[in-house]
XYZ file of C-alpha atoms in Angstrom:
731
model
C -0.186 0.154 0.016
C 1.650 3.153 -1.245
C 1.370 6.512 0.497
C -1.379 8.025 -1.790
C -3.263 5.213 -1.149
C -3.975 7.178 2.467
C -4.900 10.332 0.271
C -7.862 12.452 -0.393
C -7.772 10.321 -3.473
C -7.914 6.841 -2.600
C -9.584 7.473 0.991
C -9.907 4.228 3.226
C -13.205 2.271 2.658
C -15.197 2.547 5.961
C -14.765 -0.750 8.182
C -18.417 -0.659 9.545
C -21.683 0.695 9.050
C -21.774 3.016 11.561
C -18.397 4.434 9.969
C -20.006 5.338 7.110
C -22.032 7.953 8.932
C -19.069 9.749 10.828
C -18.773 12.787 9.744
C -21.743 13.584 8.891
C -23.899 16.648 10.467
C -26.881 15.474 11.981
C -29.183 16.900 9.000
C -26.915 14.750 6.788
C -27.021 11.753 9.649
C -30.800 12.088 9.195
C -30.470 11.499 5.365
C -28.477 8.575 5.384
C -30.576 6.978 8.501
C -34.070 7.455 6.879
C -33.960 4.232 4.690
C -37.860 3.270 4.805
C -40.629 4.985 3.078
C -40.404 8.561 0.810
C -37.878 10.698 1.658
C -37.743 14.117 0.476
C -34.286 16.371 0.407
C -34.323 19.827 0.405
C -30.702 21.017 -0.306
C -29.242 24.001 -0.940
C -26.253 24.693 -2.732
C -22.854 23.639 -1.274
C -24.837 21.518 1.380
C -23.511 18.652 0.589
C -26.129 16.571 -0.977
C -24.508 14.250 -3.027
C -22.273 12.876 0.179
C -25.960 12.833 1.885
C -27.325 10.470 -1.082
C -24.324 8.584 -1.406
C -23.754 7.877 2.640
C -27.369 6.811 2.619
C -27.393 4.185 0.454
C -24.048 2.887 1.573
C -24.630 2.794 5.100
C -28.314 1.145 3.593
C -25.717 -1.332 2.148
C -23.689 -2.358 4.652
C -25.863 -1.997 7.550
C -27.624 -5.400 4.986
C -31.080 -2.982 4.850
C -30.210 -2.522 0.974
C -28.856 -5.094 -1.344
C -26.952 -3.278 -4.173
C -28.163 -4.691 -6.899
C -31.837 -3.620 -5.924
C -31.012 0.202 -5.764
C -31.109 2.420 -8.473
C -30.341 6.581 -8.315
C -30.645 8.538 -11.176
C -28.794 11.725 -11.910
C -29.518 14.176 -14.690
C -25.265 14.240 -16.317
C -22.950 11.343 -16.999
C -20.541 13.341 -14.999
C -22.768 13.132 -12.264
C -23.329 9.581 -12.249
C -19.521 8.334 -12.741
C -19.047 10.603 -9.500
C -22.108 8.621 -7.223
C -20.395 5.543 -8.397
C -16.997 6.184 -7.508
C -18.503 7.527 -4.212
C -20.215 4.689 -3.375
C -17.371 2.219 -4.523
C -14.916 4.569 -1.944
C -17.633 3.750 0.796
C -17.405 -0.047 0.129
C -20.974 0.079 -1.685
C -19.807 -0.920 -5.515
C -22.914 -3.000 -7.479
C -25.331 -0.059 -6.895
C -26.580 1.223 -10.164
C -26.380 5.024 -10.635
C -26.989 5.954 -13.957
C -28.700 9.049 -15.731
C -32.529 8.449 -16.578
C -31.941 7.845 -20.186
C -28.886 5.067 -19.574
C -31.493 3.148 -16.888
C -34.166 3.203 -19.851
C -32.163 2.253 -22.703
C -30.933 -0.477 -20.662
C -34.442 -1.382 -20.294
C -35.625 -1.395 -23.288
C -32.614 -3.048 -25.089
C -32.700 -5.830 -22.448
C -36.800 -6.508 -22.873
C -37.541 -5.856 -26.621
C -37.489 -8.997 -27.933
C -40.251 -9.971 -25.273
C -41.956 -6.789 -25.949
C -41.613 -6.200 -29.657
C -39.905 -9.127 -31.382
C -37.027 -8.660 -33.447
C -34.515 -6.085 -32.787
C -34.533 -2.969 -31.224
C -33.943 0.372 -33.738
C -30.751 1.946 -34.048
C -30.632 4.986 -31.694
C -29.535 8.080 -34.093
C -27.142 10.391 -31.700
C -28.050 13.365 -33.731
C -31.734 14.603 -34.840
C -30.758 17.432 -36.685
C -30.844 15.520 -40.305
C -33.841 14.000 -39.916
C -35.356 17.273 -38.773
C -34.020 18.731 -41.735
C -35.368 15.814 -44.150
C -38.749 16.776 -42.345
C -38.417 20.030 -42.917
C -37.430 19.316 -47.034
C -40.464 16.880 -47.172
C -42.872 20.042 -46.106
C -41.077 22.449 -48.657
C -40.297 24.368 -45.745
C -36.816 25.835 -45.834
C -34.360 25.773 -42.195
C -31.222 27.863 -42.314
C -28.801 26.515 -39.324
C -30.765 28.294 -36.133
C -33.696 27.961 -37.293
C -33.216 23.809 -38.070
C -31.232 23.673 -34.313
C -34.461 25.341 -32.848
C -37.018 23.237 -34.566
C -34.985 20.264 -33.203
C -35.321 21.672 -29.844
C -39.214 22.264 -30.146
C -39.502 18.766 -31.245
C -37.342 17.138 -27.992
C -39.415 20.207 -25.785
C -42.638 18.683 -27.026
C -42.262 14.782 -25.837
C -40.378 15.347 -23.128
C -43.418 16.920 -22.105
C -45.544 14.238 -23.680
C -47.252 16.946 -26.007
C -48.131 15.321 -29.960
C -48.002 16.988 -33.292
C -51.078 18.291 -32.951
C -51.401 20.295 -29.508
C -47.989 22.061 -30.557
C -49.130 24.749 -30.877
C -51.076 25.570 -28.062
C -48.931 23.724 -26.006
C -46.237 26.390 -27.009
C -48.656 29.287 -26.730
C -49.349 28.143 -23.197
C -45.698 27.714 -22.477
C -44.842 31.082 -23.775
C -42.297 29.584 -26.132
C -40.813 31.990 -28.595
C -41.042 28.871 -31.830
C -38.441 29.722 -34.320
C -41.101 29.287 -37.072
C -44.599 29.351 -37.310
C -46.477 26.656 -34.887
C -48.277 24.860 -37.613
C -45.439 24.524 -38.857
C -43.179 23.329 -36.408
C -46.317 20.653 -35.820
C -45.861 19.868 -39.587
C -42.364 19.080 -39.322
C -42.802 17.028 -36.002
C -45.519 15.229 -37.921
C -43.543 14.280 -40.625
C -40.272 13.868 -38.261
C -42.141 11.203 -36.113
C -43.223 9.218 -39.994
C -39.985 9.787 -41.088
C -38.040 7.856 -38.275
C -40.556 5.321 -38.197
C -40.010 4.040 -42.300
C -36.162 4.531 -41.519
C -36.598 2.207 -38.464
C -34.825 4.249 -36.139
C -35.245 6.243 -32.920
C -34.512 9.135 -31.147
C -32.578 9.945 -27.471
C -36.213 11.053 -26.491
C -37.652 7.468 -27.619
C -35.875 5.782 -25.362
C -38.579 6.761 -22.270
C -41.770 7.548 -24.577
C -40.725 3.685 -25.468
C -40.072 2.394 -21.887
C -42.421 4.606 -20.296
C -45.062 2.655 -23.158
C -43.621 -1.259 -22.351
C -43.746 -0.835 -18.532
C -47.649 0.265 -19.240
C -49.257 -2.186 -21.251
C -46.558 -5.125 -20.079
C -47.542 -5.527 -16.338
C -45.099 -9.106 -16.430
C -42.468 -6.633 -17.661
C -42.836 -4.158 -15.382
C -43.501 -6.469 -12.408
C -40.188 -8.109 -13.508
C -38.162 -4.359 -13.145
C -40.270 -3.654 -9.803
C -38.680 -7.110 -8.378
C -35.117 -5.925 -9.326
C -35.250 -2.368 -8.243
C -36.774 -1.787 -4.653
C -35.059 1.373 -3.594
C -34.632 4.699 -5.902
C -32.501 7.579 -5.522
C -33.269 10.632 -7.608
C -30.359 13.226 -7.948
C -31.501 16.876 -9.001
C -35.355 16.348 -8.359
C -35.637 20.170 -9.123
C -34.784 19.322 -13.483
C -37.714 16.138 -13.956
C -39.228 16.221 -16.635
C -43.026 15.545 -17.220
C -42.065 12.153 -19.458
C -39.304 11.119 -16.726
C -41.799 12.084 -13.622
C -44.176 9.082 -15.430
C -41.461 7.041 -15.721
C -40.479 6.657 -12.386
C -43.806 6.540 -10.709
C -44.134 2.970 -13.236
C -40.233 2.084 -11.724
C -42.164 2.337 -7.804
C -45.522 0.684 -9.239
C -47.767 0.880 -5.792
C -44.351 1.118 -3.963
C -43.132 4.498 -1.812
C -39.472 3.313 -1.439
C -37.971 6.664 -2.628
C -35.667 9.230 -2.136
C -35.179 12.311 -4.409
C -32.960 15.174 -3.626
C -33.375 18.843 -5.014
C -32.960 22.846 -4.448
C -36.255 24.486 -6.328
C -34.245 27.983 -6.305
C -31.764 26.103 -8.452
C -34.680 25.414 -11.683
C -32.910 27.009 -14.681
C -33.425 24.492 -17.424
C -37.130 25.345 -17.717
C -36.552 25.707 -21.846
C -36.024 21.879 -21.924
C -39.290 20.820 -20.142
C -37.709 20.571 -16.584
C -39.736 21.711 -13.945
C -39.376 21.970 -9.649
C -43.485 20.886 -9.467
C -42.612 17.639 -8.714
C -40.170 18.725 -6.322
C -43.184 21.072 -4.504
C -45.380 18.574 -4.726
C -43.897 15.755 -3.329
C -45.439 15.995 0.731
C -48.711 16.439 -1.202
C -48.163 13.318 -3.487
C -46.409 10.923 -0.323
C -47.833 12.294 2.594
C -45.842 10.544 4.652
C -42.786 11.327 3.550
C -40.111 12.832 5.797
C -38.198 15.615 4.399
C -34.954 16.895 5.635
C -33.867 20.113 5.019
C -29.989 20.574 4.395
C -29.070 24.867 4.848
C -25.676 24.271 6.091
C -23.356 25.613 3.118
C -19.774 23.882 3.208
C -19.086 25.581 0.034
C -18.636 29.487 0.563
C -17.430 31.707 2.798
C -20.627 34.068 4.824
C -19.918 36.965 2.694
C -20.913 34.647 -0.602
C -23.339 33.205 1.439
C -24.955 36.655 2.759
C -25.093 37.614 -1.135
C -26.657 34.551 -2.239
C -29.457 34.958 0.284
C -29.939 38.064 -0.702
C -30.734 37.488 -3.862
C -33.857 35.203 -3.507
C -34.566 37.318 -0.665
C -36.154 39.342 -2.939
C -37.874 36.449 -5.584
C -41.365 36.133 -6.253
C -42.684 33.216 -7.522
C -43.381 29.253 -6.441
C -40.267 28.347 -5.694
C -38.904 31.698 -4.124
C -42.003 30.797 -1.341
C -39.371 27.555 -0.885
C -36.527 28.659 -0.475
C -33.940 28.037 1.417
C -31.671 30.666 3.771
C -28.320 29.381 3.158
C -25.785 29.108 6.776
C -22.142 29.027 5.900
C -20.204 26.998 7.820
C -16.744 28.342 6.676
C -14.342 30.947 8.026
C -14.824 34.633 6.892
C -13.640 35.558 3.701
C -13.312 39.029 1.146
C -16.502 40.770 0.919
C -17.360 40.415 -2.756
C -15.974 43.089 -5.450
C -17.788 44.673 -7.515
C -16.844 46.584 -10.339
C -18.810 48.992 -13.141
C -16.320 49.100 -16.116
C -17.116 51.788 -19.481
C -16.958 49.332 -22.039
C -17.165 45.458 -22.123
C -13.377 45.454 -23.678
C -12.529 47.186 -20.397
C -14.409 44.968 -18.449
C -12.425 41.783 -19.836
C -9.231 43.873 -19.537
C -9.922 44.287 -15.530
C -10.938 40.717 -15.084
C -7.681 39.634 -16.979
C -5.400 41.601 -14.451
C -7.285 40.472 -11.142
C -7.095 37.222 -12.366
C -3.081 37.663 -13.563
C -2.546 39.311 -9.784
C -4.217 36.334 -8.165
C -2.110 34.104 -10.077
C 0.690 35.617 -9.374
C -0.186 35.720 -5.430
C -0.197 31.564 -5.896
C -3.985 31.306 -6.736
C -4.012 28.159 -9.343
C -5.482 29.041 -12.378
C -7.659 26.232 -12.631
C -9.672 27.500 -9.459
C -10.381 30.504 -11.392
C -13.504 30.692 -13.426
C -14.989 33.435 -15.453
C -19.331 33.032 -15.557
C -21.219 34.929 -18.696
C -25.013 34.256 -19.480
C -24.359 33.622 -23.214
C -21.758 31.632 -25.207
C -21.110 34.880 -27.487
C -19.612 36.906 -24.817
C -16.753 34.652 -24.530
C -14.404 35.702 -27.311
C -14.223 39.617 -25.733
C -12.612 37.255 -22.568
C -10.505 34.801 -24.400
C -8.616 37.811 -26.087
C -8.192 39.439 -22.241
C -6.650 36.799 -21.040
C -4.487 35.493 -23.862
C -3.143 39.241 -24.200
C -2.332 38.767 -20.311
C -0.784 35.490 -20.665
C -3.675 33.615 -19.010
C -4.472 29.768 -20.008
C -8.047 28.949 -19.677
C -9.898 26.840 -20.928
C -13.800 26.581 -22.420
C -16.782 24.778 -20.528
C -19.667 23.791 -22.526
C -19.211 25.703 -25.537
C -17.404 26.132 -28.837
C -14.795 28.428 -29.182
C -15.660 31.681 -30.829
C -13.581 31.141 -33.779
C -14.936 27.101 -34.050
C -18.245 28.163 -34.362
C -19.897 26.861 -37.271
C -21.422 30.873 -38.302
C -18.151 32.469 -36.826
C -16.004 30.559 -39.783
C -18.131 30.507 -42.405
C -18.385 34.776 -41.807
C -14.401 34.616 -41.892
C -14.750 32.673 -45.583
C -16.982 35.258 -46.430
C -14.909 37.864 -45.346
C -12.184 36.723 -47.079
C -13.499 36.210 -50.167
C -14.562 40.124 -49.497
C -10.993 41.280 -49.457
C -9.757 39.586 -52.230
C -12.588 40.158 -54.664
C -14.655 42.873 -53.120
C -14.300 44.846 -56.459
C -17.129 42.787 -57.821
C -19.295 42.704 -54.909
C -22.304 44.823 -55.490
C -22.570 44.799 -51.503
C -20.062 47.209 -51.270
C -20.217 49.409 -54.071
C -21.592 51.885 -51.642
C -20.332 51.613 -48.616
C -16.360 52.878 -48.017
C -15.533 52.771 -44.592
C -14.005 49.275 -42.592
C -17.190 48.850 -40.448
C -19.503 49.572 -43.218
C -18.322 46.490 -45.558
C -18.625 44.152 -42.458
C -21.788 44.796 -41.756
C -22.695 44.950 -45.618
C -20.961 41.346 -45.561
C -22.272 40.011 -42.480
C -25.651 40.962 -43.646
C -25.577 38.165 -45.821
C -24.997 35.327 -43.438
C -27.774 36.458 -41.268
C -25.893 39.948 -39.512
C -29.193 42.537 -38.627
C -29.495 45.596 -37.207
C -31.826 44.760 -34.424
C -31.587 41.256 -32.591
C -33.826 38.425 -33.122
C -36.559 37.952 -30.907
C -36.195 35.074 -28.655
C -33.447 32.605 -27.516
C -32.058 29.770 -28.758
C -29.669 29.703 -31.637
C -31.114 31.938 -33.727
C -30.165 34.832 -31.109
C -26.798 32.994 -29.928
C -25.654 33.272 -34.528
C -26.557 36.728 -33.868
C -24.696 37.347 -31.250
C -21.548 35.624 -32.937
C -22.001 38.145 -35.763
C -22.701 40.985 -33.734
C -19.100 39.746 -32.198
C -17.714 40.010 -35.246
C -19.199 43.485 -36.792
C -17.988 44.779 -33.023
C -14.723 43.895 -33.600
C -14.858 45.548 -36.859
C -15.015 48.427 -35.277
C -12.846 48.926 -32.925
C -10.230 47.383 -34.778
C -10.815 50.568 -37.074
C -10.315 52.777 -34.409
C -6.937 51.237 -33.304
C -6.333 50.939 -36.413
C -7.062 54.193 -39.117
C -6.891 53.440 -42.590
C -7.329 49.613 -42.143
C -8.595 47.572 -44.916
C -10.551 44.475 -45.321
C -7.609 42.369 -45.704
C -5.661 43.727 -42.447
C -8.975 42.576 -40.740
C -8.971 39.574 -42.293
C -5.437 39.194 -41.249
C -6.045 40.307 -37.701
C -8.776 37.244 -37.582
C -6.810 34.774 -38.576
C -3.838 36.117 -35.909
C -6.488 35.583 -33.419
C -7.956 32.092 -34.384
C -4.549 30.346 -34.591
C -3.177 32.398 -31.163
C -6.697 30.158 -29.952
C -6.155 26.872 -31.176
C -2.829 26.006 -29.300
C -3.343 23.236 -27.165
C -5.942 23.016 -24.804
C -3.864 23.504 -21.374
C -5.224 23.557 -17.327
C -6.480 27.081 -16.893
C -9.084 29.290 -16.174
C -12.461 28.360 -16.816
C -14.740 29.793 -19.010
C -18.197 28.986 -18.965
C -21.818 30.101 -19.628
C -23.631 29.675 -16.607
C -26.161 27.573 -17.043
C -22.635 24.499 -17.916
C -21.388 25.861 -14.600
C -24.109 24.265 -12.940
C -22.634 21.441 -10.145
C -19.179 22.957 -10.488
C -17.661 25.460 -8.121
C -14.050 27.733 -7.976
C -12.402 29.256 -5.335
C -12.573 32.482 -7.330
C -15.326 33.454 -9.889
C -15.675 36.141 -11.884
C -19.314 36.750 -13.184
C -19.059 39.374 -15.868
C -21.628 40.690 -17.458
C -23.898 41.599 -14.921
C -26.102 44.120 -16.303
C -29.574 44.872 -17.422
C -30.430 43.236 -20.844
C -28.072 40.173 -19.786
C -28.979 39.402 -16.765
C -32.239 39.103 -17.065
C -31.534 38.309 -20.841
C -33.632 40.987 -22.854
C -35.831 38.228 -23.962
C -37.177 37.755 -20.759
C -40.590 39.041 -20.370
C -42.592 37.194 -18.049
C -42.749 37.400 -14.619
C -41.360 33.643 -14.324
C -38.985 33.870 -16.913
C -37.975 36.902 -14.798
C -37.325 34.892 -12.015
C -35.763 32.148 -13.852
C -33.113 34.472 -14.607
C -32.240 35.107 -11.072
C -32.156 31.759 -10.582
C -29.075 32.311 -13.007
C -27.640 34.673 -11.101
C -28.060 32.547 -8.289
C -26.389 29.282 -9.012
C -23.413 31.576 -10.301
C -22.851 33.221 -7.159
C -22.992 29.516 -5.124
C -20.096 28.992 -7.130
C -17.856 30.707 -5.705
C -15.743 29.412 -2.429
C -13.769 32.112 -1.402
C -13.653 35.375 -3.826
C -16.159 36.831 -6.058
C -16.310 39.419 -8.500
C -19.680 40.927 -10.357
C -18.880 43.406 -13.236
C -20.483 45.018 -15.884
C -20.121 47.713 -18.356
C -22.150 50.978 -19.102
C -21.914 50.297 -23.005
C -20.650 47.169 -25.019
C -18.030 48.923 -27.155
C -15.604 52.163 -26.822
C -16.776 55.577 -26.604
C -20.427 54.488 -27.065
C -23.218 56.035 -24.960
C -23.218 54.631 -21.258
C -26.969 54.104 -21.189
C -26.284 50.037 -19.303
C -27.483 49.844 -15.976
C -26.591 47.257 -13.397
C -28.753 44.518 -13.001
C -32.212 44.356 -11.124
C -30.772 41.659 -9.296
C -28.597 43.452 -7.259
C -30.785 46.467 -6.365
C -30.240 46.637 -1.947
C -26.815 44.502 -2.230
C -24.572 45.888 -4.152
C -22.504 49.072 -2.073
C -24.791 52.575 -2.348
C -27.683 50.863 -4.199
C -31.446 50.450 -2.915
C -34.097 47.746 -3.493
C -36.766 45.726 -2.556
C -37.678 44.613 0.506
C -36.464 41.102 1.398
C -38.831 38.304 2.241
C -38.755 35.779 4.745
C -37.258 32.641 3.617
C -40.127 30.084 2.798
C -38.250 27.206 3.133
C -37.231 27.433 6.747
C -34.390 26.280 8.288
C -32.667 22.984 8.219
C -33.979 20.476 9.763
C -36.126 17.107 9.801
C -40.213 17.309 9.281
C -41.485 13.664 9.950
C -44.641 12.177 7.713
C -47.621 11.223 9.226
C -49.241 7.892 8.346
C -53.206 9.552 9.352
C -54.718 11.331 6.843
C -53.521 15.208 7.111
C -55.807 18.115 8.111
C -56.023 20.886 5.933
C -53.295 23.492 5.625
C -53.691 26.282 6.901
C -53.846 30.060 4.960
C -50.897 31.377 4.370
C -50.270 34.698 5.473
C -48.803 37.845 3.676
C -45.530 38.896 5.889
C -44.291 41.600 5.984
C -40.866 42.681 5.531
C -37.928 42.544 8.654
C -37.103 45.705 10.204
C -34.760 46.884 12.659
C -36.665 48.018 15.579
C -34.036 50.195 16.877
C -33.429 52.253 13.317
C -36.107 50.695 11.158
C -33.932 49.716 8.435
C -34.985 47.110 6.160
C -32.607 43.824 7.408
C -32.110 41.363 4.680
C -29.097 39.443 6.428
C -30.128 36.301 8.380
C -29.205 36.949 11.553
C -30.213 40.560 11.747
C -33.562 39.314 10.963
C -33.334 36.748 13.553
C -32.101 39.075 15.877
C -34.731 41.642 14.331
C -31.810 44.395 14.510
C -28.706 45.622 12.866
C -25.896 44.216 14.521
C -24.861 47.533 14.727
C -27.536 49.330 16.494
C -27.411 48.795 20.277
C -28.651 45.553 22.184
C -30.729 45.822 25.345
C -30.824 42.288 26.070
C -31.325 41.401 29.612
C -28.180 39.615 30.119
C -29.329 37.909 33.133
C -31.957 35.969 31.300
C -29.612 34.943 28.316
C -27.644 33.054 30.597
C -30.496 31.308 32.152
C -31.623 30.219 28.332
C -27.950 29.133 27.973
C -28.055 26.904 30.637
C -31.045 25.710 30.137
C -30.456 24.369 26.136
C -27.362 22.711 27.548
C -29.713 20.532 29.289
C -31.353 20.117 27.325
C -29.050 19.419 23.855
C -27.411 17.154 26.822
C -30.771 15.549 27.442
C -31.314 14.937 23.484
C -28.220 14.165 22.424
C -27.450 16.239 20.396
C -25.482 19.621 19.554
C -26.563 23.088 21.407
C -27.814 25.032 18.515
C -29.761 22.320 16.983
C -32.753 23.279 20.369
C -31.989 27.247 19.891
C -29.180 29.036 18.183
C -27.365 31.705 20.377
C -28.861 34.082 17.877
C -32.048 32.873 18.460
C -31.619 32.919 22.575
C -30.077 36.595 22.379
C -32.886 37.800 20.829
C -35.098 36.138 23.458
C -33.661 37.460 26.061
C -33.861 41.052 24.009
C -37.969 40.554 23.286
C -38.213 38.719 26.713
C -41.950 37.432 25.472
C -44.651 36.894 27.760
C -47.045 34.472 25.745
C -46.770 31.839 23.268
C -48.231 34.561 20.103
C -44.891 37.078 20.907
C -42.763 33.832 21.435
C -43.540 32.328 17.928
C -42.389 35.432 15.888
C -39.149 35.774 17.157
C -36.974 34.066 13.774
C -35.782 30.476 14.480
C -38.746 29.466 17.339
C -40.630 27.474 14.384
C -43.911 25.866 15.439
C -42.298 22.147 16.419
C -39.811 24.315 18.673
C -42.740 26.334 19.928
C -44.974 23.271 21.057
C -41.560 21.234 22.490
C -39.880 24.277 24.081
C -42.462 26.974 24.728
C -43.636 26.578 28.495
C -40.255 25.889 29.345
C -38.668 29.059 27.684
C -41.574 31.807 28.775
C -41.057 30.362 32.315
C -37.865 31.245 32.319
C -38.877 34.825 30.884
C -41.725 35.085 33.818
C -38.690 34.360 36.072
C -40.107 31.366 36.806
C -38.740 27.478 36.680
C -39.536 25.063 34.105
C -42.193 22.965 34.358
C -40.462 19.722 35.035
C -37.314 21.945 36.678
C -33.690 22.375 34.494
C -33.904 18.635 34.033
C -37.919 18.137 32.496
C -38.364 18.840 28.984
């Protein structure tokens, strides 16, 4: 056994089931030991959800409660499934199936196809774009590359939401989707696409789920065989489940309820693919006996980063916001987030590159730094700025700017115009270089105004617009430059960025950064029009943009830099404003009042077996304000005290000490840490308020109903100067 075996890369396998539970916090331990019946884990960013569910599976296996082959753990990416399998092996629980929905369904479909249908299974096509193009051609509809990609996305969305072609126009309108063509044309292409698949004996990615659902619904003998193998299910990232995936999960389960789901409604950022948090938020309704565990201890980020993340969601609206979790950092304090307002986008990129260079010179590894942006089209400016600063970088979840098909095609068009422009009528009436570039790129799809909606068409336009902007910047720096000079500049930039990939600073879109984390994060372009994006019009779309920024903030462990530019290009009119989401959070700004945390603090809610009573009507809570100076409070600790940290305290010191003594006895009797009874801040708030009745006590943040029921009588007795009912030893 080498020394490396003892490193964090090769940890020791726990020698017993109880050893698997070592190192888990109280809530994670609840997840790990709740092995029967439905369990819903509401896990905030950085709270160790993967740790909790892998230890849950491993504990069940090592304790002999679960058979490895009877467990199916489902997640959404191959990377996440691979990580889960690796962790389970390290915990001594090899043999557990950890797969994506599609992988698990494909495996079952391949196995049961001969029995359910007969013959060999149709070929699975990895890319459906060519089939969609053939379907459009059969309908005599011409699609450009962007429209083809967006039409393909619409067909995928229809299938995961179980929308048939005839219902697409109405369903798309109801969902507020921006169709790339007339919805009737999309429905027609969708119909022919399905016909072509049947005639060619092929299936697509979504068909894997649809066909598996069909087999399990129609063949009860096959469904029983699947259910006899898998007795226990775990679903990660449950907020991203589509209606089709939910239906498949229900068929896997049958009439059983050994299901554990894990998710966070505040990280729902893929609704455009059909994902919905409703299944997560309705879990307790579908499973009244469920145990709900809330993980809010954030082990990833410093209190300063967590404070900003909580502040973002404190002003959110909508159903997901009503169930938000207020994170509590478990790390040592770090630096405050840095906010930078720059004159233009190139200056913003140069500012980020300069700060990154300084961090690297101070010893921060490049691999621990990320630059996150809203759209892939923003990457080129940062690629160039980092290259100019000598900073290695890598792109994640996006093609390099000069590798994008539209950029390559535009470069060819510009090169042709530079060589033969004298014979191009498009260039007859233009003289300056930027006008020449705009004229050439207008033939490639560039327009003076961006297209409506999102998706490939918008991204294609943004790539071309970036080339137009580059031409303007190049002309400003090189008076008298020709089109040939610009083409040479483009070639030099492309060659410089085609160097072998190295481990460097990560450049990524916010969507592709989900599930990742870095020591240092630069959130760039955080301005109105980009965050939220211009085509986010409805309240639901705006709130998803807020959640996207929240995901970006919670990627940072220690250093967080937030920036925006007043204009796109140097010398432009400075009419941009920082994102509305930063109002009240960045220095010098004001914003709306914070909302109370709908999800509440961490803890466990036990399920009930009898018929649940009707839920009480939710009352509208007023903004939390300091009872000394009247300022609106957004910090969790200040909200618990109901005053600013800097405002004077009128705490009854003697009462506080009596409460601490009583709390220690309760904690010892229950075998829990002191803070599981009441936190220090809650005791301070009680000692300051000196409540005299249950209503006054219940108004103190941190005194939830279950704690009021359990400890209220004792606390009120102590506040009144009396002994608790059972004395110090009583409960």
